[in-house]
CSV table of C-alpha atoms in Angstrom, one decimal:
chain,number,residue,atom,x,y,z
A,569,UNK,CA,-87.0,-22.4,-131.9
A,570,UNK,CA,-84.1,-24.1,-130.0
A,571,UNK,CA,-81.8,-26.1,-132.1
A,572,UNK,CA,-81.9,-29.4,-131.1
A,573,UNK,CA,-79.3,-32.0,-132.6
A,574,UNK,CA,-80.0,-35.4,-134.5
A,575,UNK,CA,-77.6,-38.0,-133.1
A,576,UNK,CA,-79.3,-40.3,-135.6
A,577,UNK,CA,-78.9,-37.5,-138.5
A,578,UNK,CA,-75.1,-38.0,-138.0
A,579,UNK,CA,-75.2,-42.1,-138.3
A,580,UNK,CA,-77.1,-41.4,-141.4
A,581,UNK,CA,-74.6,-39.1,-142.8
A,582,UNK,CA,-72.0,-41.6,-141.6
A,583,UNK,CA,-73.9,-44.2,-143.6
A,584,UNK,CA,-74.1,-42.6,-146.8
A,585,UNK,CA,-70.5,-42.0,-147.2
A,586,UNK,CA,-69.7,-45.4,-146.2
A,587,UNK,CA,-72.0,-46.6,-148.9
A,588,UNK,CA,-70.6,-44.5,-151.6
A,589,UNK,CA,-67.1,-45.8,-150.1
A,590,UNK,CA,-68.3,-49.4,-150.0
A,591,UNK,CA,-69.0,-48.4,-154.0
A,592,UNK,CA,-66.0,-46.8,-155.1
A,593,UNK,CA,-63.5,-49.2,-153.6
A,594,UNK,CA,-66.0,-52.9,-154.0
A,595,UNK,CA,-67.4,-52.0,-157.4
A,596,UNK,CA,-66.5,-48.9,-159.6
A,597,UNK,CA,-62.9,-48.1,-158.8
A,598,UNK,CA,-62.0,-51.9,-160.1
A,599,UNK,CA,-64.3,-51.3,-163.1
A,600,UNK,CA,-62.9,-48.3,-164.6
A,601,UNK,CA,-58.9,-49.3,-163.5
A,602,UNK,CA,-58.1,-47.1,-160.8
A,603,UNK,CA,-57.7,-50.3,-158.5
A,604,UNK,CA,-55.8,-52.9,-160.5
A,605,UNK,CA,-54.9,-54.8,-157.2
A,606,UNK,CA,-57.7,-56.5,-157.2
A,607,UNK,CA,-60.0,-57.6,-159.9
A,608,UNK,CA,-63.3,-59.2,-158.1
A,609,UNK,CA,-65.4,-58.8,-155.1
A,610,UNK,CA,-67.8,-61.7,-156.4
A,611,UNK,CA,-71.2,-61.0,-154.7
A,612,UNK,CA,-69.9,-58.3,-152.2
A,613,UNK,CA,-69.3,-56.3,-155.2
A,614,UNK,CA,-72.1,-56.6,-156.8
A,615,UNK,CA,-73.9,-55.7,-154.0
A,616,UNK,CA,-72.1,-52.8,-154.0
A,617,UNK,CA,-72.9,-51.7,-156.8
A,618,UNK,CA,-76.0,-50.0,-155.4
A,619,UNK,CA,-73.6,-48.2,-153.3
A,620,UNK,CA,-74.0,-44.9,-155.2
A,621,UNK,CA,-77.1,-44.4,-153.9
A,622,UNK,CA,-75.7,-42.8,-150.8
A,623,UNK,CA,-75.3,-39.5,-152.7
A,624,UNK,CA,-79.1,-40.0,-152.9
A,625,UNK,CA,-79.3,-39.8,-149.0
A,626,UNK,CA,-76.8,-36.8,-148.7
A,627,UNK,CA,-79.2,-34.6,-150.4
A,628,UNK,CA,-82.4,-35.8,-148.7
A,629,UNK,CA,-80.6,-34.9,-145.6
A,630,UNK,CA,-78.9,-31.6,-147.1
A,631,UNK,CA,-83.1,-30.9,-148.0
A,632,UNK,CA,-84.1,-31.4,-144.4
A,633,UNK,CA,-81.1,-29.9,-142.8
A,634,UNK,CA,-80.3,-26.7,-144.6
A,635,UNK,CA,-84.3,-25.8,-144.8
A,636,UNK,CA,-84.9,-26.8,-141.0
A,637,UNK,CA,-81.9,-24.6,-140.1
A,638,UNK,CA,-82.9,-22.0,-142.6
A,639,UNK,CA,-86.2,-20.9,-141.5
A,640,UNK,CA,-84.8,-18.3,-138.7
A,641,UNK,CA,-82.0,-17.4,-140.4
A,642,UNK,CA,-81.2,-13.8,-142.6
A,643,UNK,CA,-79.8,-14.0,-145.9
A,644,UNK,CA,-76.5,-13.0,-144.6
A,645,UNK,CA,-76.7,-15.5,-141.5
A,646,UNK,CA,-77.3,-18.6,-144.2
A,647,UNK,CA,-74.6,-17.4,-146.2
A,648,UNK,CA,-71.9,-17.3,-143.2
A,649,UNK,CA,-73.5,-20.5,-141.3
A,650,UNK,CA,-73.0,-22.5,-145.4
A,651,UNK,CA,-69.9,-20.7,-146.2
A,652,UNK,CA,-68.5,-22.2,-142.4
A,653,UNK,CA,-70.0,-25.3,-142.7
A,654,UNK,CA,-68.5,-26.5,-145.8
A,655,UNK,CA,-65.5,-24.4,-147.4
A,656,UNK,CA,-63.1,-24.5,-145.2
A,657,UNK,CA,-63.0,-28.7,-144.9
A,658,UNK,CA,-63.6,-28.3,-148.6
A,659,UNK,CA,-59.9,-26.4,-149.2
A,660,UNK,CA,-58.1,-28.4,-147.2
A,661,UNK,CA,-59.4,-31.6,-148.3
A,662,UNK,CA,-59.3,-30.4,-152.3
A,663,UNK,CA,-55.6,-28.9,-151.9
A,664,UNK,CA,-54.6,-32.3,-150.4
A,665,UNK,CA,-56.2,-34.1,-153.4
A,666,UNK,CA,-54.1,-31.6,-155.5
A,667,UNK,CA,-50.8,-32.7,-153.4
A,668,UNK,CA,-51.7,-36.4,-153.9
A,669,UNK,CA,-52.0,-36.1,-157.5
A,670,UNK,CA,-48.6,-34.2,-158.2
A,671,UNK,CA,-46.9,-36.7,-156.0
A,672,UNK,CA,-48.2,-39.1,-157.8
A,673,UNK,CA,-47.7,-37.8,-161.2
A,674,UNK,CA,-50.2,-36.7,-162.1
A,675,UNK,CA,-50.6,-32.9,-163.8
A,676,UNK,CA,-52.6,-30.4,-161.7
A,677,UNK,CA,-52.6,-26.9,-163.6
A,678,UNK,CA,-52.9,-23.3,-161.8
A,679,UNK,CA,-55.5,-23.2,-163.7
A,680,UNK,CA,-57.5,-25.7,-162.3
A,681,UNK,CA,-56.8,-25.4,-158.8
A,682,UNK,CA,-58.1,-21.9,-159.0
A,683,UNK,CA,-61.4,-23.4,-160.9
A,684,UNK,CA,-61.5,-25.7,-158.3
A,685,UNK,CA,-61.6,-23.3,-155.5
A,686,UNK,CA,-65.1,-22.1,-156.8
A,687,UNK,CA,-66.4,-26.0,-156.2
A,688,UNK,CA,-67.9,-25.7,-159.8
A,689,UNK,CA,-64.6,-26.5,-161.2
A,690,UNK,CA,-66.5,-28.2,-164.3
A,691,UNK,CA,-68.9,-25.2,-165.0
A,692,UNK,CA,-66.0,-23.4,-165.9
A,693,UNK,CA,-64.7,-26.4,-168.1
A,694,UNK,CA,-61.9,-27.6,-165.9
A,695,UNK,CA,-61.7,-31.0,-164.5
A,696,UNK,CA,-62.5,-31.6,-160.6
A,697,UNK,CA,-59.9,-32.5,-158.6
A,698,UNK,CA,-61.6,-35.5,-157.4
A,699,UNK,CA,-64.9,-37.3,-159.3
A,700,UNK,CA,-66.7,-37.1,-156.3
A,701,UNK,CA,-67.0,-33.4,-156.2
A,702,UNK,CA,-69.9,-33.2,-158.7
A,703,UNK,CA,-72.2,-33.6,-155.7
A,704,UNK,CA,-71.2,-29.9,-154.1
A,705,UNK,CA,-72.7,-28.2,-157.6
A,706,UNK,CA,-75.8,-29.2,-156.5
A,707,UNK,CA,-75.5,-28.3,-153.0
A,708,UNK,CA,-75.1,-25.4,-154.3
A,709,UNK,CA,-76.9,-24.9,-156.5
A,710,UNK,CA,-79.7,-25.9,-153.8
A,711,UNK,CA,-78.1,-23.4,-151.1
A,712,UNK,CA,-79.0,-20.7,-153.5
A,713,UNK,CA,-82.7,-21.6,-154.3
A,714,UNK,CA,-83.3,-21.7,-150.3
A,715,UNK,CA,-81.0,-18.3,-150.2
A,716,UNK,CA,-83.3,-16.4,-153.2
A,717,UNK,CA,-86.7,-17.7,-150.5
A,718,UNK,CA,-84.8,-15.7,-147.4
A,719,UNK,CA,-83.9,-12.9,-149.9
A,720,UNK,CA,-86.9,-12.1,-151.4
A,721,UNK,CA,-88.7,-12.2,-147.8
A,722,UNK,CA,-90.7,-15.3,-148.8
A,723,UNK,CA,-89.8,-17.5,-145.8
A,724,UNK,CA,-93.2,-17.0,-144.5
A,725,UNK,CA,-94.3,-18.6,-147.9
A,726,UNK,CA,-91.7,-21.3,-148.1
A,727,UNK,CA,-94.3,-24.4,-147.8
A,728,UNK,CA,-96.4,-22.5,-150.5
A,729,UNK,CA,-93.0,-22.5,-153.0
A,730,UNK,CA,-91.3,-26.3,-151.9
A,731,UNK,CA,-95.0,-27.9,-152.4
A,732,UNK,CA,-95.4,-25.6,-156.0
A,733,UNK,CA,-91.8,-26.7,-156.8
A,734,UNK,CA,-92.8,-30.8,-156.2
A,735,UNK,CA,-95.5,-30.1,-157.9
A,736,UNK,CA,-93.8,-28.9,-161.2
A,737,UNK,CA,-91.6,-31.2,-160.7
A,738,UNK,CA,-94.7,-34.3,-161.1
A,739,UNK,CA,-95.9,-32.6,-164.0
A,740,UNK,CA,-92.4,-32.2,-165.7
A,741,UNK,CA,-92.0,-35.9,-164.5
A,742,UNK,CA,-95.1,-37.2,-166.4
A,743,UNK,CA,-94.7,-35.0,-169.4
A,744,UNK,CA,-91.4,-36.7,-169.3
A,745,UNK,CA,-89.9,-33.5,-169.9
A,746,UNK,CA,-85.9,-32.5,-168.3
A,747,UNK,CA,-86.3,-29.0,-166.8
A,748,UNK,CA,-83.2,-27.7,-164.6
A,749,UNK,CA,-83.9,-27.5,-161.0
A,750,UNK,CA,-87.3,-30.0,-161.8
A,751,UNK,CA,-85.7,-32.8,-162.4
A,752,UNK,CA,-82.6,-35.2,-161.4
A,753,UNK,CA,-81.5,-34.6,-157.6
A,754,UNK,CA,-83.9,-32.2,-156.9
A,755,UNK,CA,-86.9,-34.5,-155.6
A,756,UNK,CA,-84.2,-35.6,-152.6
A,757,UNK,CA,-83.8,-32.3,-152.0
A,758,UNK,CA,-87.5,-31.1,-151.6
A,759,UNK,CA,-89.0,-34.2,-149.7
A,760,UNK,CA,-86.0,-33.5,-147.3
A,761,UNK,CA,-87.3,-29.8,-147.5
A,762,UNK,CA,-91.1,-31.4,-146.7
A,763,UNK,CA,-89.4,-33.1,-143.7
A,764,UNK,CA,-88.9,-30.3,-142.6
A,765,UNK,CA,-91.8,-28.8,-142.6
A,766,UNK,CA,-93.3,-32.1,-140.6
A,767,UNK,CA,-90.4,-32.1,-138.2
A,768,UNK,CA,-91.8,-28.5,-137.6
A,769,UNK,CA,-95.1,-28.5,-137.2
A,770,UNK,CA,-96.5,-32.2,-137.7
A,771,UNK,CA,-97.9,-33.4,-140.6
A,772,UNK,CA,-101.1,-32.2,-142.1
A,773,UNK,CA,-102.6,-33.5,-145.3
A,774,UNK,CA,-100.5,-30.9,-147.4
A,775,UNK,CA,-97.6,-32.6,-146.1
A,776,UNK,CA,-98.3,-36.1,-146.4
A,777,UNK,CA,-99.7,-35.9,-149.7
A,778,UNK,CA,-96.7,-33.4,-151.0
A,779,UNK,CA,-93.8,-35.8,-149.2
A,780,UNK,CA,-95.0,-38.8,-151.1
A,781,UNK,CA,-95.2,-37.1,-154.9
A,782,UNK,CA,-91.9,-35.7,-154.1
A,783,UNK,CA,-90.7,-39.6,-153.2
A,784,UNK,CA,-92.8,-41.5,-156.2
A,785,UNK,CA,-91.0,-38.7,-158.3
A,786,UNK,CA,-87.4,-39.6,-156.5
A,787,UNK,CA,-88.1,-43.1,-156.9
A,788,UNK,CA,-89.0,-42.6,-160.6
A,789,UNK,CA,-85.9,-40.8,-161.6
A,790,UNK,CA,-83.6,-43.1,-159.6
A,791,UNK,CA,-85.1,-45.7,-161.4
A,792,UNK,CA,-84.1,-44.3,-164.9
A,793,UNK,CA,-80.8,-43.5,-163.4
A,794,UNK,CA,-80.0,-46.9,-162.7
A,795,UNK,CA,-81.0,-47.8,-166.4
A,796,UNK,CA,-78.2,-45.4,-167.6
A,797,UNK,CA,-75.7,-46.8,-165.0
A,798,UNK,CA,-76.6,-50.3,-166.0
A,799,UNK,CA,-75.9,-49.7,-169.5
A,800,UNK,CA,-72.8,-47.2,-169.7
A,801,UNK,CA,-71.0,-49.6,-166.5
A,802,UNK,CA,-72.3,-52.4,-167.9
A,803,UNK,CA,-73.5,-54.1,-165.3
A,804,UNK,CA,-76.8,-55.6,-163.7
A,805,UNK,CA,-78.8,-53.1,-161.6
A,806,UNK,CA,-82.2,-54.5,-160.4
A,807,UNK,CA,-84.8,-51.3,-160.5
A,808,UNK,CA,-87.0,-52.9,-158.4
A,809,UNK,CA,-84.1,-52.8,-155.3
A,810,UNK,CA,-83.3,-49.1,-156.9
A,811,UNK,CA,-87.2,-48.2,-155.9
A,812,UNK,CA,-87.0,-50.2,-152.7
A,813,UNK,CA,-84.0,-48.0,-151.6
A,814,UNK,CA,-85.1,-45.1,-152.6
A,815,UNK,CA,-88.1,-44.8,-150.8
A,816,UNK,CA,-86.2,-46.5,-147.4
A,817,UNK,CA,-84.1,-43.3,-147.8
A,818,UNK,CA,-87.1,-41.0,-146.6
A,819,UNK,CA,-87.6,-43.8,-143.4
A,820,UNK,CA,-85.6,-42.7,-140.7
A,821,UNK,CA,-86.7,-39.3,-140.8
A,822,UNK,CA,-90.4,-40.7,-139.8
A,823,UNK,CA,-89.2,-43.4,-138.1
A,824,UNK,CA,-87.0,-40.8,-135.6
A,825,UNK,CA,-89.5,-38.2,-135.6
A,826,UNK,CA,-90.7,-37.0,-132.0
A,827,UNK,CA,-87.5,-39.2,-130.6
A,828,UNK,CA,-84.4,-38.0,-128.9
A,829,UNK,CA,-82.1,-40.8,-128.7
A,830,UNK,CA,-79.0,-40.4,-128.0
A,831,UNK,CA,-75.7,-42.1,-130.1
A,832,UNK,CA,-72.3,-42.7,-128.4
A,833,UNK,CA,-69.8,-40.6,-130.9
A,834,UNK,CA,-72.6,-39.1,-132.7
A,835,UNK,CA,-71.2,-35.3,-133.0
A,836,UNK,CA,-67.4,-37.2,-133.8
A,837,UNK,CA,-68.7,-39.1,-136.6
A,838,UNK,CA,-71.1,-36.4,-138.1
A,839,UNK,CA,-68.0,-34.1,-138.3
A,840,UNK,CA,-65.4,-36.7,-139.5
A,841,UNK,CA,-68.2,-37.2,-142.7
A,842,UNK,CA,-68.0,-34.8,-144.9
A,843,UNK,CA,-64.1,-34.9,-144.8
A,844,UNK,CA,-64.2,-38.1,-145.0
A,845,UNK,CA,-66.4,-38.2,-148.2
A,846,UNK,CA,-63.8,-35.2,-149.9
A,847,UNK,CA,-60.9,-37.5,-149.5
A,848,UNK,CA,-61.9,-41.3,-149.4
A,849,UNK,CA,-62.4,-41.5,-153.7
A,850,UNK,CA,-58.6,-40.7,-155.1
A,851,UNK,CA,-57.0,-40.8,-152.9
A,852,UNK,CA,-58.3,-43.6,-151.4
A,853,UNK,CA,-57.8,-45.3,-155.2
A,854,UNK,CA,-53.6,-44.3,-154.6
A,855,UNK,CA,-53.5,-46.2,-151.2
């Protein structure tokens, strides 16, 4: 199948790191003390405070994305087309980081540098160099469950093991029960993954009905998410606009389906993203 680019795919992206931006500077960096400049955003900033929910949108996108892209690919291929897509911007945008933090006083070991090159810095117990890198272990972790499907030669069965995974994943969710890989993040990840399928081949009722467990069960974690943040930020999160958001997250990929329009700057701003995203929280904080 020819490849065809999202123009609106790389607004979206745009969008989420702008909102996780529009959090970090407006909300959370003045909380916790790494902007002292300025003490108050009044209602700006507490708008802002739902801002974190763009990391929400990156991995419905990375679900639609990396599976759409997937399907016709080898093991090998997915490996070299993830490895190129992400690492190299990654190295240069974490050894940057490292420079900024030295200059700045802070103390960057060997150590951790090297832990840091693995983008799991904190499975090995080392800090990351930047907060915002806890969103690349998922990736990742996510790259490899779609790299085990091409492995094992069960990309012809990949509807059959995303709608089996959202379905654990409702159980687990009603049982109230936290299973790795069936809970958290992994709902954005498999209704992107159901997208997908639709952008694919249409929907069906498989499809339809499997897209909106895996958004009622998005919706409910986000919803208990918020409760934490509310509590350890201490701050007022409505869950009601959590829910609301949440399920606007899945819109433009229905909205844009079957439509090729066309964005000035689309390709510019889709690659200026990611590094974008790597670089905007500490160092961002220094400026």
């Amino acid at each position: 199948m020819k490849k065809i680019h999202h123009d609106w795919l790389d607004y979206a992206r745009f969008l989420a790191a702008m909102s996780v931006c529009w959090f970090h500077y407006c909300a959370n960096g003045i909380r916790n003390g790494k902007i002292s400049s300025i003490s108050d955003f009044g209602v700006f900033g507490k708008v802002a405070e739902y801002g974190y929910l763009g990391v929400d949108l990156f991995f419905v996108i990375s679900g639609f994305v990396v599976l759409y892209g997937a399907i016709n690919k080898s093991a090998d291929e997915f490996v070299v087309a993830r490895v190129v897509r992400i690492y190299p911007a990654y190295i240069f945008c974490m050894t940057l980081t490292a420079i900024v933090l030295i200059v700045s006083g802070k103390g960057v070991g060997l150590l951790q540098y090297i832990a840091n090159l693995t983008m799991i810095a904190s499975y090995f117990g080392f800090e990351n160099m930047d907060g915002v890198y806890w969103t690349l272990a998922l990736e990742l972790i996510f790259y490899s469950l779609i790299w085990v499907i091409i492995f094992t030669g069960q990309v012809k069965r990949v509807e059959v093991v995303v709608f089996a995974w959202i379905f654990l994943m409702a159980i687990f969710r009603m049982l109230n029960l936290r299973v790795p890989l069936f809970s958290g993040y992994f709902s954005l990840f498999a209704g992107g993954c159901v997208l997908a399928f639709v952008y694919r081949r249409g929907f069906d009722w498989k499809a339809v009905i499997f897209l909106i467990v895996a958004i009622l069960v998005s919706v409910l974690e986000a919803v208990e998410r918020s409760v934490a943040v509310a509590v350890s930020r201490g701050v007022d999160i409505d869950g009601y606009v959590i829910a609301f958001i949440t399920i606007l997250l899945f819109f433009p990929f229905l909205i844009f389906k079957g439509r090729s329009v066309r964005l000035p700057y689309a390709r510019i701003i889709g690659s200026l993203t990611y590094p974008f995203y790597l670089l905007h929280a500490y160092i961002g904080y220094t400026i």
